[in-house]
Amino acid sequence: MDLNVDFAGIKLKNPLVGASGTFGYGLTYEKFFDLSLIGGFCTKGLSMKPREGNPTPRICETPSGMLNAIGLQNVGYEKFATKKMPKLRKISTAVIANFFGETMEEYIELAAKLDALEGIHGLEMNISCPNVEKGGAAFGTDIRVTEAVVKGCRAVVKNKPLIVKLSPNVADIAEFARACEGSGADGLSVINTLVGMAIDIKNRKPILANVTGGLSGPAIRPVAVRMVWQCYKAVKIPIFGIGGVASAKDVVEFIMAGASAVQVGTMNFVSPDIIPQLAEELPELLVRLGAASVSELVGVAHGG
Amino acid sequence: MDLNVDFAGIKLKNPLVGASGTFGYGLTYEKFFDLSLIGGFCTKGLSMKPREGNPTPRICETPSGMLNAIGLQNVGYEKFATKKMPKLRKISTAVIANFFGETMEEYIELAAKLDALEGIHGLEMNISCPNVEKGGAAFGTDIRVTEAVVKGCRAVVKNKPLIVKLSPNVADIAEFARACEGSGADGLSVINTLVGMAIDIKNRKPILANVTGGLSGPAIRPVAVRMVWQCYKAVKIPIFGIGGVASAKDVVEFIMAGASAVQVGTMNFVSPDIIPQLAEELPELLVRLGAASVSELVGVAHGG
Amino acid sequence: MQCTVTSIQSLAAGFFHLSLTPEKPLGPITPGQFVMIRCGESTDPLLRRPMSVADFEADGSRLGLLVQIAGRGTGTISRLDKGDQLDLIGPFGQGYSVPPEARTIVIVAGGTGVAPFMTLTPTLVSQGKDVHVLLGARTKELLLMEEWFLHAGASLHVATDDGSKGFDGLVTALMMERLDHMEEPPDMALACGPAGMMRAVAALAEHNNIPCQVSLENSMACGFGACLGCVAHVRGEKRYVTVCRKGPVFDSREVLI
Amino acid sequence: MQCTVTSIQSLAAGFFHLSLTPEKPLGPITPGQFVMIRCGESTDPLLRRPMSVADFEADGSRLGLLVQIAGRGTGTISRLDKGDQLDLIGPFGQGYSVPPEARTIVIVAGGTGVAPFMTLTPTLVSQGKDVHVLLGARTKELLLMEEWFLHAGASLHVATDDGSKGFDGLVTALMMERLDHMEEPPDMALACGPAGMMRAVAALAEHNNIPCQVSLENSMACGFGACLGCVAHVRGEKRYVTVCRKGPVFDSREVLI
Ligand SMILES: Cc1cc2nc3c(=O)[nH]c(=O)nc-3n(C[C@H](O)[C@H](O)[C@H](O)COP(=O)(O)OP(=O)(O)OC[C@H]3O[C@@H](n4cnc5c(N)ncnc54)[C@H](O)[C@@H]3O)c2cc1C
Ligand SMILES: Cc1cc2nc3c(=O)[nH]c(=O)nc-3n(C[C@H](O)[C@H](O)[C@H](O)COP(=O)(O)OP(=O)(O)OC[C@H]3O[C@@H](n4cnc5c(N)ncnc54)[C@H](O)[C@@H]3O)c2cc1C
Ligand SMILES: Cc1cc2nc3c(=O)[nH]c(=O)nc-3n(C[C@H](O)[C@H](O)[C@H](O)COP(=O)(O)O)c2cc1C
Ligand SMILES: Cc1cc2nc3c(=O)[nH]c(=O)nc-3n(C[C@H](O)[C@H](O)[C@H](O)COP(=O)(O)O)c2cc1C
Ligand code: FES
Ligand code: FES
């Protein structure tokens, strides 16, 4: 069974990739399995400077999902490049650097650095984070800002595929997909978390210290599949399907909706070896579905 | 314990209302309990003419939720007014007429008729349905269209509270809340279903005949609570909290986020007598939380 | 309604029979009606699962279900033990209705589709009717409740897809064969099983001018007419009917199967 | 890792002890480490629940958990029977670490906080240390594992909030009283229990200049350092540490409790 996927030039040995923020810098999972078994992973979202993230509580379980308000805690570019990369270069798996900035300049500066960093196979721009220059609304919910930041990064990212991770908190995701494609993106990641919240009724206040958080897990899968479907209709660049993947069936669901590969997030917390497990189960399911490769199923649910 | 709520002039004997499309025309639930035990209910969405709805399959279960694409099947205004209302007038519970139109004119025509219909306590405008004049995008995802249709209905609804039910499939729900308030709405219902979909991997096509459907149930509760929270900050008119209510705890969560009352939808399917059950459990929970009435808890999670 | 599991018995690989005693009698039941069962207390799976009432006491003080393990919900139920509780609501829907003047009845059942006929067959026999039961399954081991129908006094014919027992082929082919054998066409056909089988039985019955009732297994969210999710198309009209309320048993000419 | 339940025993209303045999030994365990257990196969509840390892074999070929029914997850676990399977991963985190030179140890445990001390206490006693165990609970019936600690050779003192047994008051008040009674301050204090109790024990220990280790029970999504959800504030710095990886046991002066 051919599980290989060429995702915008990134060679994945299977279509299963660890999602940003749920996979650390990869090494956390080494105690559970051999990282070379998986297609690749996206790093925890990187910023120029280290960030300590939000106060606690940062997480909260919800029906078939969870809320997180980690606040983009990360070690920062320098430490990532000097402490994590040397180890990651030795592992035969695709390393995709997820990154963000608080300002347009920070995005561009970091994109340029990551583009030059040896051992990084692709860049994934997280545009769901607050734009401090624009009063804190997410970059990725304003179409003009999205275009500007993608174009800005595109101009400096010359060696590696540039993937844009879309925010689902918009009315028309297809419009954003087209804007990213038009601004030079090589691929899309669909979707980031939905904004949600929960209340601590005993203490009469939001559970999360940050008030709102990102909803992830199986609960959001129907929304994610729909958005992948819409993006597939809208653009020609490949799409990572993300949101609640928990079984080989779910992987195929995203692929048939139009994803070239999928990312697994929250379920890594529940079953840390879920990605290699899915890689093992996938071929059998594909055979049962009469498919000889992953690629022949991409978007088939859209019909002829 | 005082469970009474005055919702924009609609007297509810408790803050528990059946959500539109999950409660038929009320009478379906008479075999499970005495309808006078509940605060009220919203009718299945009404249109001027009867509608047969979408082809099947129309529903599909998802993790802690379900997708539906019923397609707004309903008996139409005339049959509702002549066949259902005579029975409903005999029941001591608030009857809120949920309605929609395919065009601005249909909305306004129907709003005027419902405003004049005896026994209806309030009107709930569903603005999540496709605008046929504008290529099928939902009325409620375009701020100008939302304002226009709310103003249009407001002008003819002279006797009864006019509640607008918001679509959650937007980037900034607060903007829509403000637009509705500014256009004369007396209350808001937050939220309608999220757009989702699921794929039948065996047959390589969407499960729902309509391709996409509305996601409801506990899965969406965190998104709904967040949107109620945002709307409460944005407007002064009362809010129905809707989305995944399954327990008395959930009721209080919505109230503390800013809802004056809640609507229960999908969980009616699982436990047809859940609304009177919640009405029974609520007082005890309120006592445990140190509250003497529902109203004193509205929005308390926002702090002083 | 909470019910106590009074017995749970494996019938064949992936099939079992559950006997239940409700807290309070459910009230009168008609064969072909169904209950909606809750599979666990979690919100995943969220919705109740529809199950035909198989054997039962007339007042609903005891009922049996014949369950095929199809997925997570039925899997959970299969792990219940005697003494455990099961939450169900119902009975719902319209069952089979056989007019007094019908003398010869052909019953066609596939898989757990035998459930509604467990109580109906002995009733019809006791009314002096000539009842022919045709049971189908993939293979011999999966023929459910053969003994029961033998004892019920019906004339029993079985079909297996692999020919391991009885007629070699689909139960609908067996039906065709039986219709050829009968001197007079039966007054009525009653069927329950997968959609494909329902379609074939309906076509055969129509072709032979036999009034036929089929049971539909559309996906259901509520089971009692509130969600409008389960609808079937009314034949020749642009109109839907709720399977849970107007069915699940329909005259085969009434709906598109 | 699948484990077989070899026994499940109710200890008091809402508390039970679970004995488990993993498919394969988990490997070496330190008291204070924890495992993450899956509560059912559904996605609701979704996340694993952290549980301290209570009693165990050194190689992790058997382990016991002391569980308080706090909600749905632990409720599900409480209904397991002998022979059932339980899915867990771990052990994770850093346990208690008592330096060889520490001679006198005060252990303060509330509720299921006794768990990590079930194996640690006899170990410390066997090393010739003078171990004082202070157990607290709301009322007499909820004092867990008293017998165990009596047999372990520690000097045992109990406190109940309602005075129904032992010291009348909080276990931290009992600790204060014991400290007054001791001729020399102990070399070390080890504590496990609710956050409020941890704060009080830490304050007392600090006030008396006793090195103190506390165990934190922050909410955890993963348990192994991947989600960054469980962090605690490092005292005096603008920096967080993961409780699941750098803890759950910390020197009380290291983190904000
Ligand atoms: C009126 C009626 C009576 C029924 N009577 C019986 C009976 O007596 N015995 C019995 O074993 N089964 C019966 N069924 C079918 C039974 O409801 C499904 O097998 C069950 O819902 C599957 O649940 P699950 O969680 O185990 O499987 P799931 O994990 O939900 O699904 C497994 C497979 O079953 C299909 N499925 C899911 N729900 C339904 C549904 N409502 N109808 C048909 N297929 C479905 C799915 O598409 C999937 O392919 C009846 C169905 C209806 C509508
Ligand atoms: C390192 C560690 C070790 C633990 N050891 C034990 C132990 O040995 N025995 C034991 O009985 N319990 C222990 N706990 C607490 C245990 O994890 C929670 O009681 C359990 O997760 C509750 O799950 P539930 O589904 O039953 O309750 P839920 O329905 O999830 O919640 C019920 C209540 O418990 C609270 N809660 C939920 N999750 C946690 C959590 N992770 N930490 C603290 N409170 C929580 C909720 O806020 C709520 O008030 C430990 C926790 C940690 C972090
Ligand atoms: C704890 C946590 C932290 C996350 N951090 C990031 C991040 O730093 N950058 C990012 O682009 N996405 C982040 N995400 C989003 C995930 O990568 C993924 O898009 C989302 O969780 C949906 O997938 P899932 O349902 O499989 O978890 C985070 C998600 C979780 C649960
Ligand atoms: C089967 C079904 C039909 C619905 N039909 C309507 C409708 O006609 N009009 C409307 O405004 N909302 C409709 N809704 C949305 C619900 O009223 C409610 O807003 C939504 O389901 C979220 O609440 P819940 O999670 O409690 O179900 C429908 C929902 C379901 C599940
Ligand atoms: S199942 Fe809900 S209407 Fe039939
Ligand atoms: S629980 Fe996930 S990092 Fe600690």
Short mmCIF file of N, CA and C in Angstrom, two decimals, chain C residues 109-171:
data_model
loop_
_atom_site.label_atom_id
_atom_site.label_comp_id
_atom_site.label_asym_id
_atom_site.label_seq_id
_atom_site.Cartn_x
_atom_site.Cartn_y
_atom_site.Cartn_z
N ALA C 109 -38.33 -12.66 6.61
CA ALA C 109 -37.49 -11.99 7.60
C ALA C 109 -36.01 -12.27 7.36
N GLY C 110 -35.20 -11.22 7.48
CA GLY C 110 -33.76 -11.38 7.32
C GLY C 110 -33.05 -10.88 8.56
N GLY C 111 -32.07 -11.61 9.04
CA GLY C 111 -31.28 -11.19 10.20
C GLY C 111 -32.16 -10.92 11.40
N THR C 112 -31.92 -9.76 12.08
CA THR C 112 -32.75 -9.44 13.24
C THR C 112 -34.16 -9.04 12.84
N GLY C 113 -34.43 -9.03 11.54
CA GLY C 113 -35.78 -8.77 11.04
C GLY C 113 -36.79 -9.80 11.51
N VAL C 114 -36.34 -10.88 12.10
CA VAL C 114 -37.29 -11.86 12.66
C VAL C 114 -37.97 -11.31 13.90
N ALA C 115 -37.34 -10.30 14.55
CA ALA C 115 -37.82 -9.82 15.85
C ALA C 115 -39.33 -9.57 15.89
N PRO C 116 -39.88 -8.71 15.01
CA PRO C 116 -41.30 -8.39 15.15
C PRO C 116 -42.22 -9.59 14.95
N PHE C 117 -41.70 -10.66 14.33
CA PHE C 117 -42.57 -11.80 14.04
C PHE C 117 -42.59 -12.84 15.15
N MET C 118 -41.76 -12.63 16.15
CA MET C 118 -41.71 -13.61 17.24
C MET C 118 -43.04 -13.70 17.97
N THR C 119 -43.66 -12.56 18.19
CA THR C 119 -44.96 -12.58 18.85
C THR C 119 -46.10 -12.65 17.84
N LEU C 120 -45.89 -12.06 16.68
CA LEU C 120 -46.96 -12.01 15.69
C LEU C 120 -47.31 -13.40 15.13
N THR C 121 -46.29 -14.22 14.89
CA THR C 121 -46.54 -15.52 14.25
C THR C 121 -47.49 -16.40 15.07
N PRO C 122 -47.18 -16.65 16.34
CA PRO C 122 -48.11 -17.48 17.11
C PRO C 122 -49.51 -16.87 17.20
N THR C 123 -49.58 -15.53 17.24
CA THR C 123 -50.90 -14.89 17.29
C THR C 123 -51.69 -15.20 16.02
N LEU C 124 -51.04 -15.02 14.87
CA LEU C 124 -51.74 -15.27 13.60
C LEU C 124 -52.13 -16.74 13.49
N VAL C 125 -51.23 -17.63 13.92
CA VAL C 125 -51.52 -19.07 13.87
C VAL C 125 -52.74 -19.36 14.74
N SER C 126 -52.76 -18.74 15.92
CA SER C 126 -53.86 -19.01 16.85
C SER C 126 -55.19 -18.48 16.29
N GLN C 127 -55.09 -17.52 15.36
CA GLN C 127 -56.32 -17.02 14.72
C GLN C 127 -56.74 -17.93 13.57
N GLY C 128 -56.04 -19.05 13.41
CA GLY C 128 -56.40 -20.02 12.37
C GLY C 128 -55.87 -19.69 11.00
N LYS C 129 -54.93 -18.75 10.94
CA LYS C 129 -54.39 -18.40 9.63
C LYS C 129 -53.28 -19.37 9.22
N ASP C 130 -53.08 -19.40 7.94
CA ASP C 130 -52.05 -20.26 7.37
C ASP C 130 -50.80 -19.39 7.21
N VAL C 131 -49.82 -19.61 8.07
CA VAL C 131 -48.66 -18.70 8.11
C VAL C 131 -47.40 -19.39 7.59
N HIS C 132 -46.80 -18.78 6.59
CA HIS C 132 -45.55 -19.29 6.02
C HIS C 132 -44.43 -18.34 6.41
N VAL C 133 -43.46 -18.85 7.17
CA VAL C 133 -42.36 -17.99 7.58
C VAL C 133 -41.12 -18.34 6.76
N LEU C 134 -40.58 -17.31 6.09
CA LEU C 134 -39.35 -17.51 5.33
C LEU C 134 -38.23 -16.75 6.03
N LEU C 135 -37.24 -17.50 6.52
CA LEU C 135 -36.12 -16.87 7.24
C LEU C 135 -34.89 -16.89 6.37
N GLY C 136 -34.19 -15.78 6.33
CA GLY C 136 -32.95 -15.74 5.56
C GLY C 136 -31.78 -15.31 6.41
N ALA C 137 -30.61 -15.80 6.04
CA ALA C 137 -29.37 -15.39 6.71
C ALA C 137 -28.21 -15.69 5.79
N ARG C 138 -27.04 -15.14 6.12
CA ARG C 138 -25.88 -15.38 5.30
C ARG C 138 -25.50 -16.86 5.32
N THR C 139 -25.53 -17.41 6.54
CA THR C 139 -25.12 -18.80 6.68
C THR C 139 -25.91 -19.45 7.82
N LYS C 140 -25.91 -20.72 7.83
CA LYS C 140 -26.68 -21.53 8.78
C LYS C 140 -26.65 -21.03 10.22
N GLU C 141 -25.42 -20.73 10.69
CA GLU C 141 -25.27 -20.32 12.10
C GLU C 141 -26.03 -19.03 12.42
N LEU C 142 -26.28 -18.22 11.40
CA LEU C 142 -26.89 -16.91 11.65
C LEU C 142 -28.41 -16.93 11.49
N LEU C 143 -28.97 -18.09 11.24
CA LEU C 143 -30.44 -18.19 11.21
C LEU C 143 -30.95 -18.04 12.63
N LEU C 144 -31.74 -17.00 12.87
CA LEU C 144 -32.14 -16.71 14.24
C LEU C 144 -33.53 -17.28 14.53
N MET C 145 -33.71 -17.84 15.71
CA MET C 145 -35.03 -18.18 16.24
C MET C 145 -35.78 -19.23 15.42
N GLU C 146 -35.04 -20.08 14.71
CA GLU C 146 -35.68 -21.15 13.94
C GLU C 146 -36.64 -21.98 14.80
N GLU C 147 -36.09 -22.42 15.94
CA GLU C 147 -36.86 -23.25 16.88
C GLU C 147 -38.19 -22.59 17.25
N TRP C 148 -38.06 -21.31 17.58
CA TRP C 148 -39.23 -20.54 18.01
C TRP C 148 -40.34 -20.62 16.96
N PHE C 149 -39.97 -20.44 15.68
CA PHE C 149 -40.98 -20.43 14.63
C PHE C 149 -41.52 -21.83 14.36
N LEU C 150 -40.64 -22.83 14.53
CA LEU C 150 -41.10 -24.22 14.40
C LEU C 150 -42.20 -24.49 15.41
N HIS C 151 -41.94 -24.07 16.65
CA HIS C 151 -42.91 -24.30 17.71
C HIS C 151 -44.16 -23.46 17.58
N ALA C 152 -44.04 -22.39 16.83
CA ALA C 152 -45.18 -21.48 16.72
C ALA C 152 -46.27 -22.02 15.79
N GLY C 153 -45.99 -23.12 15.11
CA GLY C 153 -47.02 -23.72 14.26
C GLY C 153 -47.10 -23.13 12.87
N ALA C 154 -46.07 -22.41 12.48
CA ALA C 154 -46.04 -21.87 11.12
C ALA C 154 -45.33 -22.87 10.22
N SER C 155 -45.55 -22.71 8.92
CA SER C 155 -44.74 -23.54 8.04
C SER C 155 -43.46 -22.76 7.76
N LEU C 156 -42.35 -23.36 8.13
CA LEU C 156 -41.07 -22.63 8.14
C LEU C 156 -40.19 -23.06 6.97
N HIS C 157 -39.61 -22.07 6.31
CA HIS C 157 -38.65 -22.32 5.23
C HIS C 157 -37.46 -21.43 5.46
N VAL C 158 -36.29 -21.99 5.32
CA VAL C 158 -35.11 -21.15 5.53
C VAL C 158 -34.28 -21.07 4.25
N ALA C 159 -33.55 -19.96 4.16
CA ALA C 159 -32.66 -19.75 3.02
C ALA C 159 -31.33 -19.25 3.55
N THR C 160 -30.24 -19.74 3.02
CA THR C 160 -28.93 -19.20 3.38
C THR C 160 -28.20 -18.80 2.10
N ASP C 161 -27.51 -17.68 2.21
CA ASP C 161 -26.80 -17.16 1.03
C ASP C 161 -25.76 -18.15 0.54
N ASP C 162 -25.18 -18.90 1.49
CA ASP C 162 -24.11 -19.84 1.10
C ASP C 162 -24.64 -21.27 0.96
N GLY C 163 -25.94 -21.46 1.04
CA GLY C 163 -26.52 -22.78 0.85
C GLY C 163 -26.23 -23.76 1.96
N SER C 164 -25.70 -23.29 3.10
CA SER C 164 -25.34 -24.22 4.18
C SER C 164 -26.57 -24.85 4.83
N LYS C 165 -27.74 -24.27 4.60
CA LYS C 165 -28.97 -24.87 5.12
C LYS C 165 -30.16 -24.37 4.29
N GLY C 166 -31.10 -25.26 4.06
CA GLY C 166 -32.33 -24.88 3.37
C GLY C 166 -32.06 -24.42 1.94
N PHE C 167 -32.85 -23.46 1.51
CA PHE C 167 -32.76 -22.93 0.16
C PHE C 167 -31.39 -22.27 -0.06
N ASP C 168 -30.80 -22.51 -1.18
CA ASP C 168 -29.47 -21.95 -1.47
C ASP C 168 -29.65 -20.62 -2.21
N GLY C 169 -29.60 -19.53 -1.46
CA GLY C 169 -29.74 -18.23 -2.10
C GLY C 169 -30.42 -17.24 -1.18
N LEU C 170 -30.80 -16.11 -1.72
CA LEU C 170 -31.42 -15.05 -0.93
C LEU C 170 -32.84 -15.46 -0.53
N VAL C 171 -33.28 -14.92 0.57
CA VAL C 171 -34.62 -15.24 1.05
C VAL C 171 -35.68 -14.74 0.08
#
